Amino acid sequence: MSLPVLICDDSALARKSISRSLPKDWDISVSFAENGKLGLDAIRQGKGDIVFLDLNMPVMDGYQVLETICSEDLPDIVIVISGDIQPEAHKKVREL
């Protein structure tokens, strides 16, 4: 059974780049979401045991997604990918 991987980023280029960087020999099924709301919907549908998550997105940002994952105790491994390298962003992500 394939491991479900979700790439949640508002940039089509970023989604494509992340997808292409995953090893071809991994037994995974990759899904995509353009914003946090669509990402959470996919996670709740079981499409994201591993989630590559951008922080700055429209509709619902990555921080809100992380908060929801924690509050709903969703069983996901989240890898945050973001151009936001501010110390405050790093601290907030670690807290979540």
mmCIF file of N, CA and C in Angstrom:
data_model
loop_
_atom_site.group_PDB
_atom_site.id
_atom_site.type_symbol
_atom_site.label_atom_id
_atom_site.label_comp_id
_atom_site.label_asym_id
_atom_site.label_seq_id
_atom_site.Cartn_x
_atom_site.Cartn_y
_atom_site.Cartn_z
ATOM 1 N N MET A 1 0.844 -1.183 0.000
ATOM 2 C CA MET A 1 0.000 0.000 0.000
ATOM 3 C C MET A 1 0.887 1.243 0.000
ATOM 4 N N SER A 2 0.592 2.158 -0.878
ATOM 5 C CA SER A 2 1.377 3.390 -1.011
ATOM 6 C C SER A 2 1.190 4.307 0.185
ATOM 7 N N LEU A 3 2.252 4.990 0.545
ATOM 8 C CA LEU A 3 2.198 5.986 1.601
ATOM 9 C C LEU A 3 1.666 7.286 1.004
ATOM 10 N N PRO A 4 0.581 7.841 1.566
ATOM 11 C CA PRO A 4 0.043 9.087 1.019
ATOM 12 C C PRO A 4 0.874 10.303 1.435
ATOM 13 N N VAL A 5 1.281 11.064 0.422
ATOM 14 C CA VAL A 5 2.073 12.275 0.628
ATOM 15 C C VAL A 5 1.286 13.441 0.057
ATOM 16 N N LEU A 6 1.192 14.511 0.842
ATOM 17 C CA LEU A 6 0.484 15.710 0.412
ATOM 18 C C LEU A 6 1.474 16.868 0.306
ATOM 19 N N ILE A 7 1.415 17.571 -0.806
ATOM 20 C CA ILE A 7 2.219 18.775 -0.989
ATOM 21 C C ILE A 7 1.250 19.944 -1.000
ATOM 22 N N CYS A 8 1.342 20.764 0.031
ATOM 23 C CA CYS A 8 0.405 21.872 0.226
ATOM 24 C C CYS A 8 1.159 23.197 0.097
ATOM 25 N N ASP A 9 1.007 23.843 -1.047
ATOM 26 C CA ASP A 9 1.711 25.085 -1.340
ATOM 27 C C ASP A 9 0.916 25.838 -2.392
ATOM 28 N N ASP A 10 0.827 27.142 -2.263
ATOM 29 C CA ASP A 10 0.059 27.929 -3.233
ATOM 30 C C ASP A 10 0.802 28.134 -4.540
ATOM 31 N N SER A 11 2.068 27.820 -4.581
ATOM 32 C CA SER A 11 2.868 27.978 -5.794
ATOM 33 C C SER A 11 2.888 26.673 -6.598
ATOM 34 N N ALA A 12 2.376 26.735 -7.817
ATOM 35 C CA ALA A 12 2.405 25.556 -8.685
ATOM 36 C C ALA A 12 3.838 25.108 -8.949
ATOM 37 N N LEU A 13 4.741 26.067 -9.099
ATOM 38 C CA LEU A 13 6.149 25.746 -9.327
ATOM 39 C C LEU A 13 6.736 25.000 -8.127
ATOM 40 N N ALA A 14 6.422 25.457 -6.921
ATOM 41 C CA ALA A 14 6.924 24.788 -5.714
ATOM 42 C C ALA A 14 6.359 23.374 -5.601
ATOM 43 N N ARG A 15 5.065 23.221 -5.860
ATOM 44 C CA ARG A 15 4.458 21.886 -5.789
ATOM 45 C C ARG A 15 5.150 20.931 -6.770
ATOM 46 N N LYS A 16 5.373 21.415 -7.969
ATOM 47 C CA LYS A 16 6.016 20.590 -8.991
ATOM 48 C C LYS A 16 7.451 20.256 -8.602
ATOM 49 N N SER A 17 8.187 21.234 -8.092
ATOM 50 C CA SER A 17 9.584 21.021 -7.696
ATOM 51 C C SER A 17 9.704 20.015 -6.556
ATOM 52 N N ILE A 18 8.836 20.150 -5.566
ATOM 53 C CA ILE A 18 8.869 19.214 -4.434
ATOM 54 C C ILE A 18 8.547 17.812 -4.917
ATOM 55 N N SER A 19 7.532 17.702 -5.732
ATOM 56 C CA SER A 19 7.130 16.396 -6.262
ATOM 57 C C SER A 19 8.272 15.741 -7.038
ATOM 58 N N ARG A 20 8.943 16.514 -7.855
ATOM 59 C CA ARG A 20 10.047 15.980 -8.659
ATOM 60 C C ARG A 20 11.252 15.594 -7.800
ATOM 61 N N SER A 21 11.384 16.200 -6.626
ATOM 62 C CA SER A 21 12.537 15.917 -5.777
ATOM 63 C C SER A 21 12.381 14.622 -4.961
ATOM 64 N N LEU A 22 11.170 14.084 -4.912
ATOM 65 C CA LEU A 22 10.949 12.855 -4.150
ATOM 66 C C LEU A 22 11.528 11.668 -4.919
ATOM 67 N N PRO A 23 12.177 10.753 -4.223
ATOM 68 C CA PRO A 23 12.787 9.600 -4.903
ATOM 69 C C PRO A 23 11.758 8.801 -5.702
ATOM 70 N N LYS A 24 12.131 8.443 -6.900
ATOM 71 C CA LYS A 24 11.224 7.717 -7.800
ATOM 72 C C LYS A 24 10.925 6.297 -7.318
ATOM 73 N N ASP A 25 11.807 5.736 -6.504
ATOM 74 C CA ASP A 25 11.593 4.359 -6.058
ATOM 75 C C ASP A 25 10.777 4.259 -4.763
ATOM 76 N N TRP A 26 10.322 5.380 -4.216
ATOM 77 C CA TRP A 26 9.466 5.339 -3.032
ATOM 78 C C TRP A 26 8.065 4.894 -3.433
ATOM 79 N N ASP A 27 7.449 4.077 -2.595
ATOM 80 C CA ASP A 27 6.072 3.639 -2.831
ATOM 81 C C ASP A 27 5.127 4.654 -2.185
ATOM 82 N N ILE A 28 4.854 5.736 -2.920
ATOM 83 C CA ILE A 28 4.020 6.821 -2.407
ATOM 84 C C ILE A 28 2.964 7.207 -3.435
ATOM 85 N N SER A 29 1.895 7.800 -2.923
ATOM 86 C CA SER A 29 0.906 8.427 -3.797
ATOM 87 C C SER A 29 0.876 9.900 -3.399
ATOM 88 N N VAL A 30 1.103 10.773 -4.364
ATOM 89 C CA VAL A 30 1.239 12.198 -4.095
ATOM 90 C C VAL A 30 -0.042 12.932 -4.469
ATOM 91 N N SER A 31 -0.511 13.773 -3.535
ATOM 92 C CA SER A 31 -1.656 14.657 -3.763
ATOM 93 C C SER A 31 -1.185 16.088 -3.568
ATOM 94 N N PHE A 32 -1.956 17.011 -4.101
ATOM 95 C CA PHE A 32 -1.586 18.426 -4.053
ATOM 96 C C PHE A 32 -2.741 19.260 -3.517
ATOM 97 N N ALA A 33 -2.386 20.367 -2.835
ATOM 98 C CA ALA A 33 -3.377 21.336 -2.370
ATOM 99 C C ALA A 33 -2.794 22.732 -2.540
ATOM 100 N N GLU A 34 -3.623 23.664 -3.010
ATOM 101 C CA GLU A 34 -3.154 25.028 -3.283
ATOM 102 C C GLU A 34 -3.306 25.978 -2.106
ATOM 103 N N ASN A 35 -3.990 25.534 -1.068
ATOM 104 C CA ASN A 35 -4.141 26.371 0.123
ATOM 105 C C ASN A 35 -4.385 25.476 1.327
ATOM 106 N N GLY A 36 -4.348 26.073 2.502
ATOM 107 C CA GLY A 36 -4.480 25.298 3.724
ATOM 108 C C GLY A 36 -5.815 24.604 3.895
ATOM 109 N N LYS A 37 -6.890 25.232 3.453
ATOM 110 C CA LYS A 37 -8.208 24.609 3.583
ATOM 111 C C LYS A 37 -8.282 23.333 2.758
ATOM 112 N N LEU A 38 -7.837 23.420 1.513
ATOM 113 C CA LEU A 38 -7.816 22.221 0.667
ATOM 114 C C LEU A 38 -6.858 21.178 1.229
ATOM 115 N N GLY A 39 -5.760 21.648 1.819
ATOM 116 C CA GLY A 39 -4.816 20.738 2.445
ATOM 117 C C GLY A 39 -5.430 19.974 3.607
ATOM 118 N N LEU A 40 -6.140 20.680 4.466
ATOM 119 C CA LEU A 40 -6.799 20.008 5.595
ATOM 120 C C LEU A 40 -7.856 19.026 5.113
ATOM 121 N N ASP A 41 -8.598 19.404 4.089
ATOM 122 C CA ASP A 41 -9.584 18.477 3.525
ATOM 123 C C ASP A 41 -8.895 17.195 3.063
ATOM 124 N N ALA A 42 -7.754 17.336 2.384
ATOM 125 C CA ALA A 42 -7.010 16.168 1.902
ATOM 126 C C ALA A 42 -6.472 15.335 3.069
ATOM 127 N N ILE A 43 -5.974 15.994 4.093
ATOM 128 C CA ILE A 43 -5.461 15.281 5.273
ATOM 129 C C ILE A 43 -6.583 14.478 5.922
ATOM 130 N N ARG A 44 -7.731 15.096 6.080
ATOM 131 C CA ARG A 44 -8.876 14.407 6.703
ATOM 132 C C ARG A 44 -9.351 13.233 5.853
ATOM 133 N N GLN A 45 -9.090 13.277 4.547
ATOM 134 C CA GLN A 45 -9.470 12.178 3.645
ATOM 135 C C GLN A 45 -8.383 11.100 3.591
ATOM 136 N N GLY A 46 -7.333 11.263 4.383
ATOM 137 C CA GLY A 46 -6.267 10.266 4.423
ATOM 138 C C GLY A 46 -5.238 10.398 3.313
ATOM 139 N N LYS A 47 -5.150 11.577 2.707
ATOM 140 C CA LYS A 47 -4.221 11.765 1.591
ATOM 141 C C LYS A 47 -2.897 12.380 2.007
ATOM 142 N N GLY A 48 -2.632 12.464 3.324
ATOM 143 C CA GLY A 48 -1.402 13.106 3.748
ATOM 144 C C GLY A 48 -0.827 12.555 5.035
ATOM 145 N N ASP A 49 -0.336 11.328 5.003
ATOM 146 C CA ASP A 49 0.381 10.834 6.181
ATOM 147 C C ASP A 49 1.662 11.636 6.374
ATOM 148 N N ILE A 50 2.253 12.036 5.246
ATOM 149 C CA ILE A 50 3.380 12.966 5.267
ATOM 150 C C ILE A 50 2.936 14.199 4.498
ATOM 151 N N VAL A 51 3.122 15.369 5.115
ATOM 152 C CA VAL A 51 2.655 16.620 4.519
ATOM 153 C C VAL A 51 3.828 17.587 4.380
ATOM 154 N N PHE A 52 4.051 18.058 3.171
ATOM 155 C CA PHE A 52 4.980 19.156 2.928
ATOM 156 C C PHE A 52 4.129 20.416 2.928
ATOM 157 N N LEU A 53 4.371 21.305 3.888
ATOM 158 C CA LEU A 53 3.463 22.418 4.142
ATOM 159 C C LEU A 53 4.153 23.771 4.052
ATOM 160 N N ASP A 54 3.623 24.614 3.180
ATOM 161 C CA ASP A 54 4.063 26.007 3.089
ATOM 162 C C ASP A 54 3.378 26.788 4.206
ATOM 163 N N LEU A 55 3.994 27.860 4.670
ATOM 164 C CA LEU A 55 3.397 28.667 5.735
ATOM 165 C C LEU A 55 2.515 29.786 5.205
ATOM 166 N N ASN A 56 2.919 30.413 4.123
ATOM 167 C CA ASN A 56 2.213 31.584 3.615
ATOM 168 C C ASN A 56 1.384 31.211 2.396
ATOM 169 N N MET A 57 0.079 31.040 2.638
ATOM 170 C CA MET A 57 -0.856 30.663 1.577
ATOM 171 C C MET A 57 -2.161 31.417 1.771
ATOM 172 N N PRO A 58 -2.945 31.533 0.710
ATOM 173 C CA PRO A 58 -4.259 32.164 0.844
ATOM 174 C C PRO A 58 -5.275 31.215 1.487
ATOM 175 N N VAL A 59 -6.420 31.736 1.803
ATOM 176 C CA VAL A 59 -7.576 31.035 2.377
ATOM 177 C C VAL A 59 -7.281 30.589 3.807
ATOM 178 N N MET A 60 -6.287 29.732 3.990
ATOM 179 C CA MET A 60 -5.865 29.272 5.313
ATOM 180 C C MET A 60 -4.364 29.053 5.232
ATOM 181 N N ASP A 61 -3.609 29.699 6.113
ATOM 182 C CA ASP A 61 -2.155 29.577 6.021
ATOM 183 C C ASP A 61 -1.645 28.328 6.737
ATOM 184 N N GLY A 62 -0.356 28.086 6.608
ATOM 185 C CA GLY A 62 0.249 26.900 7.197
ATOM 186 C C GLY A 62 0.187 26.867 8.717
ATOM 187 N N TYR A 63 0.249 28.034 9.345
ATOM 188 C CA TYR A 63 0.131 28.088 10.810
ATOM 189 C C TYR A 63 -1.240 27.572 11.240
ATOM 190 N N GLN A 64 -2.271 28.004 10.543
ATOM 191 C CA GLN A 64 -3.633 27.568 10.875
ATOM 192 C C GLN A 64 -3.786 26.063 10.632
ATOM 193 N N VAL A 65 -3.152 25.568 9.589
ATOM 194 C CA VAL A 65 -3.180 24.128 9.320
ATOM 195 C C VAL A 65 -2.505 23.376 10.463
ATOM 196 N N LEU A 66 -1.335 23.838 10.885
ATOM 197 C CA LEU A 66 -0.644 23.188 12.006
ATOM 198 C C LEU A 66 -1.485 23.218 13.280
ATOM 199 N N GLU A 67 -2.113 24.356 13.557
ATOM 200 C CA GLU A 67 -2.973 24.460 14.742
ATOM 201 C C GLU A 67 -4.119 23.453 14.678
ATOM 202 N N THR A 68 -4.716 23.316 13.509
ATOM 203 C CA THR A 68 -5.830 22.384 13.347
ATOM 204 C C THR A 68 -5.361 20.941 13.462
ATOM 205 N N ILE A 69 -4.228 20.618 12.867
ATOM 206 C CA ILE A 69 -3.676 19.265 12.984
ATOM 207 C C ILE A 69 -3.476 18.914 14.456
ATOM 208 N N CYS A 70 -2.944 19.854 15.223
ATOM 209 C CA CYS A 70 -2.722 19.610 16.656
ATOM 210 C C CYS A 70 -4.034 19.495 17.408
ATOM 211 N N SER A 71 -4.951 20.433 17.175
ATOM 212 C CA SER A 71 -6.204 20.446 17.947
ATOM 213 C C SER A 71 -7.079 19.235 17.624
ATOM 214 N N GLU A 72 -7.009 18.744 16.383
ATOM 215 C CA GLU A 72 -7.802 17.571 16.001
ATOM 216 C C GLU A 72 -7.013 16.272 16.159
ATOM 217 N N ASP A 73 -5.771 16.381 16.620
ATOM 218 C CA ASP A 73 -4.902 15.231 16.819
ATOM 219 C C ASP A 73 -4.829 14.353 15.571
ATOM 220 N N LEU A 74 -4.611 15.003 14.435
ATOM 221 C CA LEU A 74 -4.500 14.279 13.168
ATOM 222 C C LEU A 74 -3.124 13.624 13.085
ATOM 223 N N PRO A 75 -3.080 12.371 12.651
ATOM 224 C CA PRO A 75 -1.824 11.606 12.671
ATOM 225 C C PRO A 75 -0.951 11.842 11.437
ATOM 226 N N ASP A 76 -0.374 13.013 11.350
ATOM 227 C CA ASP A 76 0.426 13.357 10.184
ATOM 228 C C ASP A 76 1.841 13.725 10.601
ATOM 229 N N ILE A 77 2.770 13.483 9.701
ATOM 230 C CA ILE A 77 4.123 14.004 9.851
ATOM 231 C C ILE A 77 4.199 15.212 8.942
ATOM 232 N N VAL A 78 4.511 16.369 9.514
ATOM 233 C CA VAL A 78 4.521 17.606 8.755
ATOM 234 C C VAL A 78 5.946 18.108 8.584
ATOM 235 N N ILE A 79 6.286 18.401 7.344
ATOM 236 C CA ILE A 79 7.569 19.007 7.017
ATOM 237 C C ILE A 79 7.260 20.401 6.494
ATOM 238 N N VAL A 80 7.641 21.412 7.259
ATOM 239 C CA VAL A 80 7.347 22.789 6.872
ATOM 240 C C VAL A 80 8.384 23.244 5.855
ATOM 241 N N ILE A 81 7.881 23.801 4.760
ATOM 242 C CA ILE A 81 8.732 24.359 3.715
ATOM 243 C C ILE A 81 8.264 25.784 3.488
ATOM 244 N N SER A 82 9.159 26.716 3.662
ATOM 245 C CA SER A 82 8.735 28.102 3.533
ATOM 246 C C SER A 82 9.931 29.002 3.285
ATOM 247 N N GLY A 83 9.675 30.074 2.589
ATOM 248 C CA GLY A 83 10.690 31.097 2.400
ATOM 249 C C GLY A 83 10.756 32.041 3.586
ATOM 250 N N ASP A 84 9.811 31.911 4.531
ATOM 251 C CA ASP A 84 9.764 32.772 5.710
ATOM 252 C C ASP A 84 10.741 32.235 6.751
ATOM 253 N N ILE A 85 11.903 32.863 6.840
ATOM 254 C CA ILE A 85 12.933 32.381 7.766
ATOM 255 C C ILE A 85 13.095 33.305 8.964
ATOM 256 N N GLN A 86 12.095 34.138 9.208
ATOM 257 C CA GLN A 86 12.145 35.034 10.358
ATOM 258 C C GLN A 86 12.178 34.213 11.648
ATOM 259 N N PRO A 87 12.924 34.676 12.653
ATOM 260 C CA PRO A 87 12.990 33.936 13.919
ATOM 261 C C PRO A 87 11.619 33.710 14.553
ATOM 262 N N GLU A 88 10.710 34.681 14.397
ATOM 263 C CA GLU A 88 9.370 34.529 14.979
ATOM 264 C C GLU A 88 8.617 33.374 14.309
ATOM 265 N N ALA A 89 8.755 33.256 12.998
ATOM 266 C CA ALA A 89 8.092 32.176 12.269
ATOM 267 C C ALA A 89 8.659 30.828 12.706
ATOM 268 N N HIS A 90 9.953 30.742 12.816
ATOM 269 C CA HIS A 90 10.601 29.497 13.238
ATOM 270 C C HIS A 90 10.122 29.093 14.630
ATOM 271 N N LYS A 91 10.071 30.050 15.536
ATOM 272 C CA LYS A 91 9.627 29.772 16.910
ATOM 273 C C LYS A 91 8.184 29.303 16.948
ATOM 274 N N LYS A 92 7.325 29.978 16.208
ATOM 275 C CA LYS A 92 5.903 29.621 16.201
ATOM 276 C C LYS A 92 5.681 28.210 15.643
ATOM 277 N N VAL A 93 6.402 27.882 14.582
ATOM 278 C CA VAL A 93 6.270 26.550 13.989
ATOM 279 C C VAL A 93 6.717 25.489 14.993
ATOM 280 N N ARG A 94 7.830 25.733 15.650
ATOM 281 C CA ARG A 94 8.326 24.764 16.636
ATOM 282 C C ARG A 94 7.324 24.568 17.777
ATOM 283 N N GLU A 95 6.681 25.647 18.193
ATOM 284 C CA GLU A 95 5.690 25.553 19.270
ATOM 285 C C GLU A 95 4.490 24.720 18.839
ATOM 286 N N LEU A 96 4.126 24.831 17.569
ATOM 287 C CA LEU A 96 2.977 24.068 17.062
ATOM 288 C C LEU A 96 3.358 22.626 16.807
#
